[in-house]
Coordinates of C-alpha atoms and ligand atoms in Angstrom, one line a residue:
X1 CA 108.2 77.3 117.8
X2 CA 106.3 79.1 115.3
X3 CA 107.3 82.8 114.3
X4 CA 105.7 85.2 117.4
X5 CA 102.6 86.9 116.4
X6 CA 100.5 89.7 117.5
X7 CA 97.1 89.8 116.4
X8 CA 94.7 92.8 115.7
X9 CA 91.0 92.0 116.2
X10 CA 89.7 94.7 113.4
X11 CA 86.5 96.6 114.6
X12 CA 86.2 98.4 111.3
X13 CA 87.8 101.3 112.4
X14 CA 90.0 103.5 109.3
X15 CA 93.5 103.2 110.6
X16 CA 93.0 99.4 111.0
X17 CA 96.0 98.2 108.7
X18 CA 97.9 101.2 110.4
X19 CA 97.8 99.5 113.5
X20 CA 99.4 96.4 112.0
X21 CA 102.0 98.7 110.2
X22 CA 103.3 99.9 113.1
X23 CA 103.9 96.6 114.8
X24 CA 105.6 95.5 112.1
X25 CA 107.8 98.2 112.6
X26 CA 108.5 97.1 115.7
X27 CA 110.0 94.0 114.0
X28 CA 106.7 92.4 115.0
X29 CA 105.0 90.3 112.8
X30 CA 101.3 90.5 113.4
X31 CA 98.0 90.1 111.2
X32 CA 94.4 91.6 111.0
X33 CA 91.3 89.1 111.8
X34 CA 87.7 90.3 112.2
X35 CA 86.4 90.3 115.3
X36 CA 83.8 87.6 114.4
X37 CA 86.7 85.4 114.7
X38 CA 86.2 82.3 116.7
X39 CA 88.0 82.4 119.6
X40 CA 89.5 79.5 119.4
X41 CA 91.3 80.2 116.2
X42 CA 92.5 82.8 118.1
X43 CA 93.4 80.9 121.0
X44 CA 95.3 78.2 118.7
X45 CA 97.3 80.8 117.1
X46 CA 99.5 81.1 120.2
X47 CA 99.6 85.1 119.9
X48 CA 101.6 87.0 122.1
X49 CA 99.6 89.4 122.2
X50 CA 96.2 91.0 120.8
X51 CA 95.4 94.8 119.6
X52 CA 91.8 95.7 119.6
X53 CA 91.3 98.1 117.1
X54 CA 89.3 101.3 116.9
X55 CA 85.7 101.1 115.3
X56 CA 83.0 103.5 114.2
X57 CA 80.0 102.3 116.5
X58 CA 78.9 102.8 120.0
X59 CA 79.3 99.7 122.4
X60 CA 75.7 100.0 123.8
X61 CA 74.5 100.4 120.3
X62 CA 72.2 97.3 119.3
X63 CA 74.4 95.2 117.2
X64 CA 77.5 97.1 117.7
X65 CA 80.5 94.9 117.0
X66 CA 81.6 93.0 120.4
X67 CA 83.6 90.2 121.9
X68 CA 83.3 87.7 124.6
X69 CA 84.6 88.3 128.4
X70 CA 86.9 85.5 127.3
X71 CA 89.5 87.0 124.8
X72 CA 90.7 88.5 128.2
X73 CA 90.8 85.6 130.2
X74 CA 93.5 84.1 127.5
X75 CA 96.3 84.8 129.5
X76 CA 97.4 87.2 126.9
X77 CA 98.3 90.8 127.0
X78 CA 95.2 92.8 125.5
X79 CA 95.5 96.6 124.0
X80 CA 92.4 98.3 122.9
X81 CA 92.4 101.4 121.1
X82 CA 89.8 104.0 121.2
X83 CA 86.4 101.5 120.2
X84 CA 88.8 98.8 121.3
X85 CA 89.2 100.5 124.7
X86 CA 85.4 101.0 125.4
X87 CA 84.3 97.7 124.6
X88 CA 87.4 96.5 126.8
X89 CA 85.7 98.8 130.0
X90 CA 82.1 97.4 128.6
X91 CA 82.9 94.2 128.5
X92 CA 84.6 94.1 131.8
X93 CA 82.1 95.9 133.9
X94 CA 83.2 99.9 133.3
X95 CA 80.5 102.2 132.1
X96 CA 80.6 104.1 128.8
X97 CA 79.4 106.5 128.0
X98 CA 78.5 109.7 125.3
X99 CA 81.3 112.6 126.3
X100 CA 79.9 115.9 127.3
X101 CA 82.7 117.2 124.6
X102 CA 83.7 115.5 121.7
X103 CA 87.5 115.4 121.1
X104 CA 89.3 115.5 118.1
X105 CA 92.6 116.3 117.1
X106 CA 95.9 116.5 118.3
X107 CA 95.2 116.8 122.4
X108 CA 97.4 117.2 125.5
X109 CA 97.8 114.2 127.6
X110 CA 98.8 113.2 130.7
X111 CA 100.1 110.4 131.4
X112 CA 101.3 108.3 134.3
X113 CA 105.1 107.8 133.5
X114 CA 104.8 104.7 135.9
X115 CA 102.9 102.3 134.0
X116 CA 105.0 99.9 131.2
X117 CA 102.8 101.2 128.2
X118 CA 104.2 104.7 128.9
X119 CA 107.7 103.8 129.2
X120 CA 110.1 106.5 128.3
X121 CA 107.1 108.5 126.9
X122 CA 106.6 112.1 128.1
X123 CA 104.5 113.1 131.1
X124 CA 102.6 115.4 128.8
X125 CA 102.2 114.4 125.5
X126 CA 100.6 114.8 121.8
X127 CA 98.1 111.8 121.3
X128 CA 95.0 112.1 118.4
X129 CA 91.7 111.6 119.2
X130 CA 88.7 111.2 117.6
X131 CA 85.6 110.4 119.9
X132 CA 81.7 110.8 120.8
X133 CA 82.1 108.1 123.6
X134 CA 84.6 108.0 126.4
X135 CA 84.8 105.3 129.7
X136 CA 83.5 107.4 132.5
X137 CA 84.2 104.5 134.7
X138 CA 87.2 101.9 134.3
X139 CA 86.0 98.6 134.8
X140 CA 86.9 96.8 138.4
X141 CA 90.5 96.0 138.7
X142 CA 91.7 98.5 136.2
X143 CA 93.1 101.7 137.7
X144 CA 93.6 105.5 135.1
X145 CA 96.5 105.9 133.9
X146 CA 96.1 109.3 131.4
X147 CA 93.6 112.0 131.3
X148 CA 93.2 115.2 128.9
X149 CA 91.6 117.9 130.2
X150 CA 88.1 116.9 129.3
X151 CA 88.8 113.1 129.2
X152 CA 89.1 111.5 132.7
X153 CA 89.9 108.1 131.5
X154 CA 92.6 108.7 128.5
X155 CA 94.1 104.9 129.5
X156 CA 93.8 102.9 132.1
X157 CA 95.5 99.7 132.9
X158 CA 94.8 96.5 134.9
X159 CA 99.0 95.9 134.7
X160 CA 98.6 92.1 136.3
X161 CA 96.4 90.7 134.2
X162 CA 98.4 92.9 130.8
X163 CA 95.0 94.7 130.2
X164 CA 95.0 97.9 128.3
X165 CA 92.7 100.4 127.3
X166 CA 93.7 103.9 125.7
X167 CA 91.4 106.3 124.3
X168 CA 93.9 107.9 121.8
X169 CA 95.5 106.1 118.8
X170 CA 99.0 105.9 119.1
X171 CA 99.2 103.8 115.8
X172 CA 98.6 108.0 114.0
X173 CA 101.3 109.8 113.1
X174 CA 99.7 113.2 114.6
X175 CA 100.6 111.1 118.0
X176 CA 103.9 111.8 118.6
X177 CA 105.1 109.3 120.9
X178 CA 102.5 106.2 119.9
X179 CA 105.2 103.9 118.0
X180 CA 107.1 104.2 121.7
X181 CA 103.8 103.3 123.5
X182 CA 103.0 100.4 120.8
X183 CA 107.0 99.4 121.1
X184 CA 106.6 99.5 125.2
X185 CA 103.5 96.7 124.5
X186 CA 105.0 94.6 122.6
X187 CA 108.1 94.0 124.3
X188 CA 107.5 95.4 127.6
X189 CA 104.6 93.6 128.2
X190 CA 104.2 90.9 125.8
X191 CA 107.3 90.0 126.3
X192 CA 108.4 89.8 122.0
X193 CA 111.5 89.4 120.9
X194 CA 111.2 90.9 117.8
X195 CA 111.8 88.2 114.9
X196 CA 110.0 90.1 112.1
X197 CA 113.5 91.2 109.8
X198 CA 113.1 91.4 106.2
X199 CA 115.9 89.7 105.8
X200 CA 115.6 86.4 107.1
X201 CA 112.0 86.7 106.0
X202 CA 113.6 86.6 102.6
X203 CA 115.9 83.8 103.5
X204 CA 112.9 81.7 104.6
X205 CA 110.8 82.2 102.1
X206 CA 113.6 80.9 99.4
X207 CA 114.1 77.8 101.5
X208 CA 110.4 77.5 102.0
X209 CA 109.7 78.3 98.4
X210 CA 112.3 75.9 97.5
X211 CA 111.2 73.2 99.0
X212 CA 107.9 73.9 97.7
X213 CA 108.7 73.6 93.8
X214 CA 110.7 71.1 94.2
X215 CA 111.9 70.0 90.1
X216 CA 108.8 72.0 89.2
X217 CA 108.5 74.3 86.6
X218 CA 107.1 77.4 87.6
X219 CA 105.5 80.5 85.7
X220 CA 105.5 84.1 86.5
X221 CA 103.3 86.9 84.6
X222 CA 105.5 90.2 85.1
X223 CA 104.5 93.8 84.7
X224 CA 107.0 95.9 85.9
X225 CA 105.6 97.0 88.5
X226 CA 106.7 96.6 92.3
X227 CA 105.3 93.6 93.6
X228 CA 105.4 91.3 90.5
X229 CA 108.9 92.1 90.6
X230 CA 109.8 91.7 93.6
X231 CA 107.7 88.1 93.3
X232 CA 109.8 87.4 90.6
X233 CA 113.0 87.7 91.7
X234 CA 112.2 85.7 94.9
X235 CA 111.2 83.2 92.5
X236 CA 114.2 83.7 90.4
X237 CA 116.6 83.4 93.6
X238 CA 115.1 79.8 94.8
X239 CA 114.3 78.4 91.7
X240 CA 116.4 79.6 89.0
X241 CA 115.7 78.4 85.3
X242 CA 112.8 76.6 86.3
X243 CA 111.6 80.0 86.4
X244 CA 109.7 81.4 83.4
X245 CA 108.8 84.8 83.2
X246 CA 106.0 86.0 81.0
X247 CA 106.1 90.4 80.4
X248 CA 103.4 91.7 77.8
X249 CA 104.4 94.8 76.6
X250 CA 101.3 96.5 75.8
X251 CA 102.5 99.5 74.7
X252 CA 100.8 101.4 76.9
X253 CA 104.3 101.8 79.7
X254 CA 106.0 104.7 80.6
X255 CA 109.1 105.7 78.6
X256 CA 111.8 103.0 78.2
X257 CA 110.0 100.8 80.8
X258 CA 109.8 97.8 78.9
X259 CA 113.4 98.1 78.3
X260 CA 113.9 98.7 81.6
X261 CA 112.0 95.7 82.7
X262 CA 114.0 93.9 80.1
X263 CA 117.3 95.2 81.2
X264 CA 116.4 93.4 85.0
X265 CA 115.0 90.1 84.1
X266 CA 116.1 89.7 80.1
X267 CA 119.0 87.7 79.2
X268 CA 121.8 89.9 79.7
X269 CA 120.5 90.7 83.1
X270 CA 121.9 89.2 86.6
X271 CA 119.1 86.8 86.8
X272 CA 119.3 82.4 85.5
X273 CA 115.8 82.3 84.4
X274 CA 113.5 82.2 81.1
X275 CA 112.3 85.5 80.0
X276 CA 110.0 86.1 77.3
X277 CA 108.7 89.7 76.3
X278 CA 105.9 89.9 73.8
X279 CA 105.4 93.2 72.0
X280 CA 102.1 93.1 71.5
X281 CA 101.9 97.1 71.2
X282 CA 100.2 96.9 67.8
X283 CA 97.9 94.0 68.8
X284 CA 96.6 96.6 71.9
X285 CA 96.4 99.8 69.7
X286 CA 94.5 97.4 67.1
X287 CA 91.7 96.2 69.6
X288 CA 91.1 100.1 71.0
X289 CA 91.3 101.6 68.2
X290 CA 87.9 104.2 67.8
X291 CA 87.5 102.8 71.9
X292 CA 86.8 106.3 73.8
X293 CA 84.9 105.1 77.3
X294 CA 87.0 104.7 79.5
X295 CA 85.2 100.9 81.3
X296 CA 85.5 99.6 77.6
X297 CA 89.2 100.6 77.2
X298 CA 90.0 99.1 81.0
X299 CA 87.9 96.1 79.5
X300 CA 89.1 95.7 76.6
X301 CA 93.4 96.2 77.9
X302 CA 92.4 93.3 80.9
X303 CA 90.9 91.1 78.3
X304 CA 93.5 91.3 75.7
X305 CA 95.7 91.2 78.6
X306 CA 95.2 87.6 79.3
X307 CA 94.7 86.6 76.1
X308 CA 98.1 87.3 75.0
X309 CA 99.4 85.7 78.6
X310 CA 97.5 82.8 78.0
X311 CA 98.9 82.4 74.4
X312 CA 102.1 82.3 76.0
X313 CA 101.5 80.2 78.6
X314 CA 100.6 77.6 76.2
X315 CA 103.3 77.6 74.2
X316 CA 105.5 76.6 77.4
X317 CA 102.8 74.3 78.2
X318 CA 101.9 72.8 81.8
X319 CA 103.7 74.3 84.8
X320 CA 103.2 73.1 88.4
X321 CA 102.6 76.7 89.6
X322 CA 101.7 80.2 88.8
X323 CA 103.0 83.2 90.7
X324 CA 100.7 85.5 91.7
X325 CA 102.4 89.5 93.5
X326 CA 99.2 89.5 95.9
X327 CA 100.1 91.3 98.9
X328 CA 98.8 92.3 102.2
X329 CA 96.4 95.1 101.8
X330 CA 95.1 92.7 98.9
X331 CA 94.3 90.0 101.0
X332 CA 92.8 92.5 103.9
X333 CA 90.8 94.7 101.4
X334 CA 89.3 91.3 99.5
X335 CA 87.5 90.7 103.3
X336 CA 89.3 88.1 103.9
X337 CA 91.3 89.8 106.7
X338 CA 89.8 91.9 108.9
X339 CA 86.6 94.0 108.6
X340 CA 87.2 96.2 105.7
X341 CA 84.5 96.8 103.8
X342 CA 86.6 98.0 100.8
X343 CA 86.4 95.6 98.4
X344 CA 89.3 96.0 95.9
X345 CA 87.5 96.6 92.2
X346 CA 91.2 97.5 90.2
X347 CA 92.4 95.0 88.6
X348 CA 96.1 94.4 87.8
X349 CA 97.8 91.3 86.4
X350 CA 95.4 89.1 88.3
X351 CA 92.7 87.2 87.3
X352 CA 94.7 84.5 85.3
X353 CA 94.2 81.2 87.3
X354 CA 91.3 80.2 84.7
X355 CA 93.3 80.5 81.7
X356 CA 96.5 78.7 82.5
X357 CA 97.3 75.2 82.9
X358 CA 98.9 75.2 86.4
X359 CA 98.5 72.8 89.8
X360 CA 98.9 75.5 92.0
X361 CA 99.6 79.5 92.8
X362 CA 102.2 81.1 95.0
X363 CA 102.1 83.4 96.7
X364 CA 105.4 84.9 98.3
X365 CA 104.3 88.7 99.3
X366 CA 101.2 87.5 100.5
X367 CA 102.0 89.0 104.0
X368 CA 103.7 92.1 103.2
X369 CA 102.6 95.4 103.1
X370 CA 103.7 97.6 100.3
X371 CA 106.5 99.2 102.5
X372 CA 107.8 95.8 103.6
X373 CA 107.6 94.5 99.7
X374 CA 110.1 97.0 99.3
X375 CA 112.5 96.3 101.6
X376 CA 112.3 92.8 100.8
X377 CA 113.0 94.2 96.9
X378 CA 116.0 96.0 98.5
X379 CA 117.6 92.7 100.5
X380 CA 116.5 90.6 96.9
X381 CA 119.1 93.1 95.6
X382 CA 117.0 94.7 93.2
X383 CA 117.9 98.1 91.8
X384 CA 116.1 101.1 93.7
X385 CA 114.8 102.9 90.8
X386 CA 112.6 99.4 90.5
X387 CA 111.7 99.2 93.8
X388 CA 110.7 103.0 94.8
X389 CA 108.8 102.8 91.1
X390 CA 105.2 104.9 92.0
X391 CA 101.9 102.8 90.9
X392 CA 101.4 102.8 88.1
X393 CA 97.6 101.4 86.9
X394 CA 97.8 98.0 85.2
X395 CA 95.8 99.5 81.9
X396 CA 98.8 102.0 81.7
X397 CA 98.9 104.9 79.4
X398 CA 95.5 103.2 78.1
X399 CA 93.6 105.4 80.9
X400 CA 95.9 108.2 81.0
X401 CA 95.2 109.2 77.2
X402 CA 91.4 110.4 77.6
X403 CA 89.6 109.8 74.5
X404 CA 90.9 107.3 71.9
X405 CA 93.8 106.1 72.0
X406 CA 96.7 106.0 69.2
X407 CA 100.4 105.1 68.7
X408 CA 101.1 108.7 68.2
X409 CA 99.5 110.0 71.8
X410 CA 101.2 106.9 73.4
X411 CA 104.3 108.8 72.0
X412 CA 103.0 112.4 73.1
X413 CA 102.0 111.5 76.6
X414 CA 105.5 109.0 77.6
X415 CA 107.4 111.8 76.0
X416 CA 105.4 114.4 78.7
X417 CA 105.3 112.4 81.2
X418 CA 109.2 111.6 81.1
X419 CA 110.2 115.3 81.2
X420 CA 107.8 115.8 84.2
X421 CA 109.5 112.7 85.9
X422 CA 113.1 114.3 85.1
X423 CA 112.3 117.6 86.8
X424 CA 110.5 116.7 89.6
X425 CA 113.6 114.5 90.2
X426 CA 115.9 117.4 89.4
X427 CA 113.8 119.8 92.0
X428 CA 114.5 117.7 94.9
X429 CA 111.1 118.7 96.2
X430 CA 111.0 118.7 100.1
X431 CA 107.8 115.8 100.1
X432 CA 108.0 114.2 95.9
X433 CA 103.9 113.7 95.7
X434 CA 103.3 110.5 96.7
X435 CA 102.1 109.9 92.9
X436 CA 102.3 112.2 89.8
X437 CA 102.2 111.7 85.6
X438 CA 101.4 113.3 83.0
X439 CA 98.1 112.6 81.3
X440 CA 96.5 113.9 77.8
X441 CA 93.9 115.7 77.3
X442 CA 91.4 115.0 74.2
X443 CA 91.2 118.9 73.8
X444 CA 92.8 120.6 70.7
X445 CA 92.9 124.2 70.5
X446 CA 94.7 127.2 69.3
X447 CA 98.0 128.1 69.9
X448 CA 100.7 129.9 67.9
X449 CA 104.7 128.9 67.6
X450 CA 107.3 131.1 66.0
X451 CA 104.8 132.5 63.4
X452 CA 102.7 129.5 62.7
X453 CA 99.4 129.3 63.7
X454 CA 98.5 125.6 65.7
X455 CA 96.0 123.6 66.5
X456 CA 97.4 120.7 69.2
X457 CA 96.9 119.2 72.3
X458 CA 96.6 119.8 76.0
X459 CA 98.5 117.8 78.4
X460 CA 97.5 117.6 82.1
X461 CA 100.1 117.5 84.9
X462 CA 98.4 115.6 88.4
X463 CA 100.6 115.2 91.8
X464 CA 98.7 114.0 94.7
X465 CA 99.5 113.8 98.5
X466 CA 97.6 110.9 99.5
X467 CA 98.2 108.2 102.4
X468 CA 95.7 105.4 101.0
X469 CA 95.1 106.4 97.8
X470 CA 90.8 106.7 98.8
X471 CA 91.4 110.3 99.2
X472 CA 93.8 112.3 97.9
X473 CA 94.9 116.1 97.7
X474 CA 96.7 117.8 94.7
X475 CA 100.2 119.0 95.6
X476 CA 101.4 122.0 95.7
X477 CA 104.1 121.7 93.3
X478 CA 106.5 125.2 93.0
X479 CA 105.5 127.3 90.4
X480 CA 109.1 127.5 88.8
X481 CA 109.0 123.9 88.7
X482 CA 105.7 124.1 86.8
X483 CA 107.0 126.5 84.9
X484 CA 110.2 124.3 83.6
X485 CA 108.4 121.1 83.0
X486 CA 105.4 123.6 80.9
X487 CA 108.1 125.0 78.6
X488 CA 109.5 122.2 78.1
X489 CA 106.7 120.3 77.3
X490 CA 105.5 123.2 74.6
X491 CA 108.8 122.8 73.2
X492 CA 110.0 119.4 73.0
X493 CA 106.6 117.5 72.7
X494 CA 105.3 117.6 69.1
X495 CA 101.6 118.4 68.6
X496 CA 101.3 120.2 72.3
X497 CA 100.8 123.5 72.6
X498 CA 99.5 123.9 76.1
X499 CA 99.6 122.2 79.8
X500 CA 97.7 122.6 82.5
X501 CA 97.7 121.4 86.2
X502 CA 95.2 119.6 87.4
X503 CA 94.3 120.6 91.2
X504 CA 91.2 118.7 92.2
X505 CA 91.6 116.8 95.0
X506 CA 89.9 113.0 95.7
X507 CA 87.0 113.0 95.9
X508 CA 85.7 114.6 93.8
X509 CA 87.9 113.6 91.2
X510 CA 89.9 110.6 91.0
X511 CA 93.9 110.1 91.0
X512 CA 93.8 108.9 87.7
X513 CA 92.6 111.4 84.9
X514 CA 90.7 109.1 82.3
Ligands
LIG601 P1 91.9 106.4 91.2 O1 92.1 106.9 89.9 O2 90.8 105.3 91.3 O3 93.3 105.7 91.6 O4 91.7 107.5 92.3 C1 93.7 105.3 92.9 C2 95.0 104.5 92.7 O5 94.8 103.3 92.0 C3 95.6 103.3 90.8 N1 94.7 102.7 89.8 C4 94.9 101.4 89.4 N2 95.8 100.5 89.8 N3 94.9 99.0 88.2 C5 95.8 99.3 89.2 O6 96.6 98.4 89.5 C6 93.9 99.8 87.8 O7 93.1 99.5 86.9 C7 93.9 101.1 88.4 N4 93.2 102.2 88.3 C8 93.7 103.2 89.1 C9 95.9 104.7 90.5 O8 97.1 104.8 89.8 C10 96.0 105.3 91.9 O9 97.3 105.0 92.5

C-alpha cells in the first residue's frame, strides 16, 4: 500500500496551492495536477479522494476549462470548490448560471448541520465568496445543503455517491470554519487515516535516500538559506561523509551569516560530513565593480555564482549525485503541477546540473511546501534561528545596495540591516512582517553631526505583509520602533546620516528595493 493521497484537479483558480496546504494540514498528503490530466493517470493513482479547485472562467464559456462525466463515476469521493462546484452541477446535468448579485466577501451561511461535510461546523457560519456565476439548479441526485441569502445553492451534496459541490472556499482563512469542513472530507467521507507526519516523512526519506546513494558520493551546493539547509542536513543524516557540502560566500550575506552557516555544517559543528566554504568576497566585489543596473549585477552574481561552484566541484571530482533544495511551490509554479501560469523567473542556487560532473540529482523537499520544509528542518534537529530564517534573494546584499556596489556599503548596509533585525526582535511586534531588511540608498546628501557638516548616505528600511510574495503591503511598523532602529542607525553606522521607510506596497513597487 502506497502513502494515501488526495488529489487537486487545478482549474487555475488563485488559492490553488492553498487548497493543498490545508490538506496537508489535515495530515493529508495530496498533490496539484492540471485538469488536462488524463484520467487514467488519475485513476492509477489510487486517490482517496479528488478536490476540484476554483477557476477564473465561466463553465458555459467556449473553451472554459472542463472534465469528463467520468472523474465522478471513479468511485471516489469528489469536492469542488466554487469553479469546481459549477462544473460539478454542469457536468452532471444542473444549470449554471450568471447570479443576479455578485458575492464577495466574508458572507453568512447556512448550512445543513446534517450532512458529513458540515460536521461539527455551525449552523450559521462565515464562508468567502467570490462569484459572477452560481448553480441555480443542483444537478439530478444532488440535494442543497447551504444557502446565503442571495445564493440558493451554497453546497449541495449527492452524499451516496460522495459528491460535493460548495460555492464558498473553505480552503481561505476569512472562512472561519473551512479547515473543519475540508477535515470532515477527508476523513469523514474519504475515509483517510491521516499518514502525512513530518516525522516519519523524514524517517522515510533517510531510508529511501539511503538506499538511493548507496557508497555514492554525493554533492551539496549550500547557501544558507532554508531549503538548501534543510536538504543538506537530510543528506548529512543518511549519508554522512559521503556528503560534501559546497557554500560560496559571496560576500554579499547578512551579518555573521557565513559564520553562522559555518558554525551548522563546518567542522566543529554536529554534522560528519565534508564542508568547504570559499570566500570568494573579493572575487564578487572584483567582477561588479563600476556594475550599477540592477539585471547585470543579478547576472553577473548568478554567473560568478557557478563558476566558483563549479571550480569546486572539480577539485572533488565526479560525484554520483547533486542535491538540489527544489520544493513544492517550485515544481507547481515551473507548470509542471497544476495550472499556474506563474512561471518562476528568480533564480537561486539552481541552475548547476550543466556544470558539474554528476549521474544524477536529488531531490528530497521536492514535495514540501515551505511550511512543511520547516517542520521537517525542526524534526532534522536543526537550530530555529536557521529554520524560521526570512528569504533572503540568492544575489544577496548585491541587490539590496542600489547603485554600485563596494566592500564598504556591504559593511554599511549588514551593519543597518543587523540593528533593524535586533529591534524588531526586541519589539515583539504583534504580526513580525512577513519579510523586512534594510537596503541602501545611492543618495548622498547633507546632514550635520555634533558640529561637522556631512555629506553620507540614505538607508531604506522595507517590511511587508504579504501572503505569496506577488503582492505585498508595507507594514505598519510602530513609530517608536522606527524611531530606535533610525537613531541608531545615524549613530552607529558610519557614512549614514539619514533613513527613511519605504511604504509602497507591491505592485507598484517590488519587495526588494534594487
Ligand atoms: P520582489 O522583489 O520580486 O521579491 O517583489 C519577491 C520575493 O522574492 C525574493 N527575491 C528573490 N529570491 N532569488 C531569490 O531566491 C532572487 O533573485 C530574488 N529576487 C527577489 C524577494 O526577497 C521576495 O521575498
Amino acid at each position: 500500500m502506497g502513502r494515501e493521497k488526495i488529489v487537486v484537479i487545478d482549474f487555475g483558480g488563485q488559492y490553488n496551492q492553498l487548497v493543498a496546504r490545508r490538506v496537508r494540514e489535515c495530515n493529508v498528503y495530496c498533490e496539484i495536477y492540471s485538469y488536462k490530466t488524463d484520467m487514467e493517470k488519475i485513476r492509477e493513482m489510487e486517490p482517496k479522494g479528488i478536490i476540484l479547485t476554483g477557476g477564473p472562467n465561466s463553465v458555459y464559456e467556449e473553451g472554459a476549462p472542463s472534465c469528463g462525466r467520468e472523474l465522478f463515476e471513479l468511485g471516489v469521493p469528489v469536492l469542488g470548490l466554487c469553479y469546481g462546484a459549477q462544473l460539478m452541477s454542469h457536468v452532471l446535468g444542473g444549470h449554471v448560471c450568471k447570479a443576479p448579485v455578485r458575492e464577495y466577501g466574508r458572507i453568512e451561511v447556512t448550512v445543513d448541520q446534517s450532512s458529513r461535510l458540515f460536521g461539527d461546523v455551525s449552523e450559521k457560519t462565515i464562508c468567502w465568496m467570490s462569484h459572477n456565476d452560481y448553480i441555480e439548479k443542483p444537478a439530478p441526485g444532488f440535494r442543497v445543503i447551504a444557502h446565503t441569502a442571495d445564493c440558493p445553492v451554497a453546497a449541495a451534496e449527492w452524499a451516496e455517491r460522495g459528491l460535493y459541490a460548495i460555492q464558498f472556499h473553505p480552503e481561505v482563512l476569512h472562512t472561519q470554519e473551512g479547515s473543519k469542513m475540508l477535515h470532515n472530507f477527508v476523513y469523514e467521507i474519504c475515509g483517510c487515516a491521516g499518514d502525512w507526519r513530518m516525522d516519519s516523512f523524514v524517517e522515510t526519506s533517510i531510508r529511501a535516500i539511503r538506499e538511493k546513494v548507496g557508497s555514492g558520493k554525493v554533492l551539496c551546493a549550500l547557501s544558507g538559506g532554508v531549503d538548501s539547509s534543510v536538504a543538506a542536513v537530510m543528506l548529512a543524516k543518511a549519508v554522512g561523509d559521503q556528503l560534501t557540502c559546497v557554500f560560496v560566500d559571496h560576500g554579499l550575506l547578512r551579518k555573521n551569516e557565513g559564520d553562522e552557516v559555518e558554525e551548522v555544517f563546518g567542522p566543529n559543528g554536529p554534522y560528519d560530513l565534508h564542508f568547504i566554504r570559499v570566500n570568494a568576497q573579493e572575487r564578487f566585489y572584483g567582477k561588479l565593480k563600476g556594475v550599477e543596473e540592477p539585471e547585470r549585477k543579478r547576472k553577473i552574481i548568478g554567473e560568478e555564482f557557478i563558476r566558483v561552484f563549479e571550480e569546486e566541484s572539480k577539485k572533488i571530482g565526479k560525484v554520483d549525485f547533486l542535491v538540489q533544495g527544489t520544493i513544492y511551490p517550485d515544481v507547481v509554479e515551473s507548470g509542471l503541477g497544476g495550472e499556474s501560469a506563474v512561471i518562476k523567473s528568480h533564480h537561486n542556487v539552481g541552475g548547476l546540473p550543466d556544470y558539474v560532473d554528476f549521474k544524477e540529482i536529488i531531490e528530497p523537499l521536492r514535495e514540501l511546501f515551505k511550511d512543511e520544509v520547516r517542520k521537517a528542518g525542526l524534526e532534522l534537529g536543526i537550530p530555529e534561528k536557521l529554520v524560521y530564517r526570512q528569504p533572503f534573494p540568492g544575489p544577496g546584499l548585491g541587490i539590496r545596495i542600489v547603485g554600485e556596489v563596494t566592500a564598504e556599503k556591504v559593511k554599511m548596509v549588514q551593519d543597518a540591516d543587523a540593528i533593524y533585525r535586533e529591534e524588531i526582535a526586541a519589539a515583539g511586534l504583534p504580526h513580525t512582517p512577513d519579510q523586512y531588511f534594510a537596503a541602501l540608498t545611492n543618495m548622498r546628501s547633507v546632514g550635520v553631526m555634533g558640529d561637522e557638516r556631512t555629506y553620507d548616505y540614505a538607508v531604506a528600511l522595507r517590511a511587508v505583509n504579504t501572503v505569496d510574495f506577488m503582492t505585498a503591503e508595507a507594514s505598519q511598523i510602530p513609530w517608536e520602533v522606527l524611531q530606535r532602529v533610525t537613531s541608531r542607525i545615524v549613530n552607529e553606522v558610519a557614512h549614514v546620516n539619514r533613513v527613511l521607510y519605504d511604504i509602497t506596497s507591491k505592485p507598484p513597487g517590488t519587495v526588494e528595493f534594487e
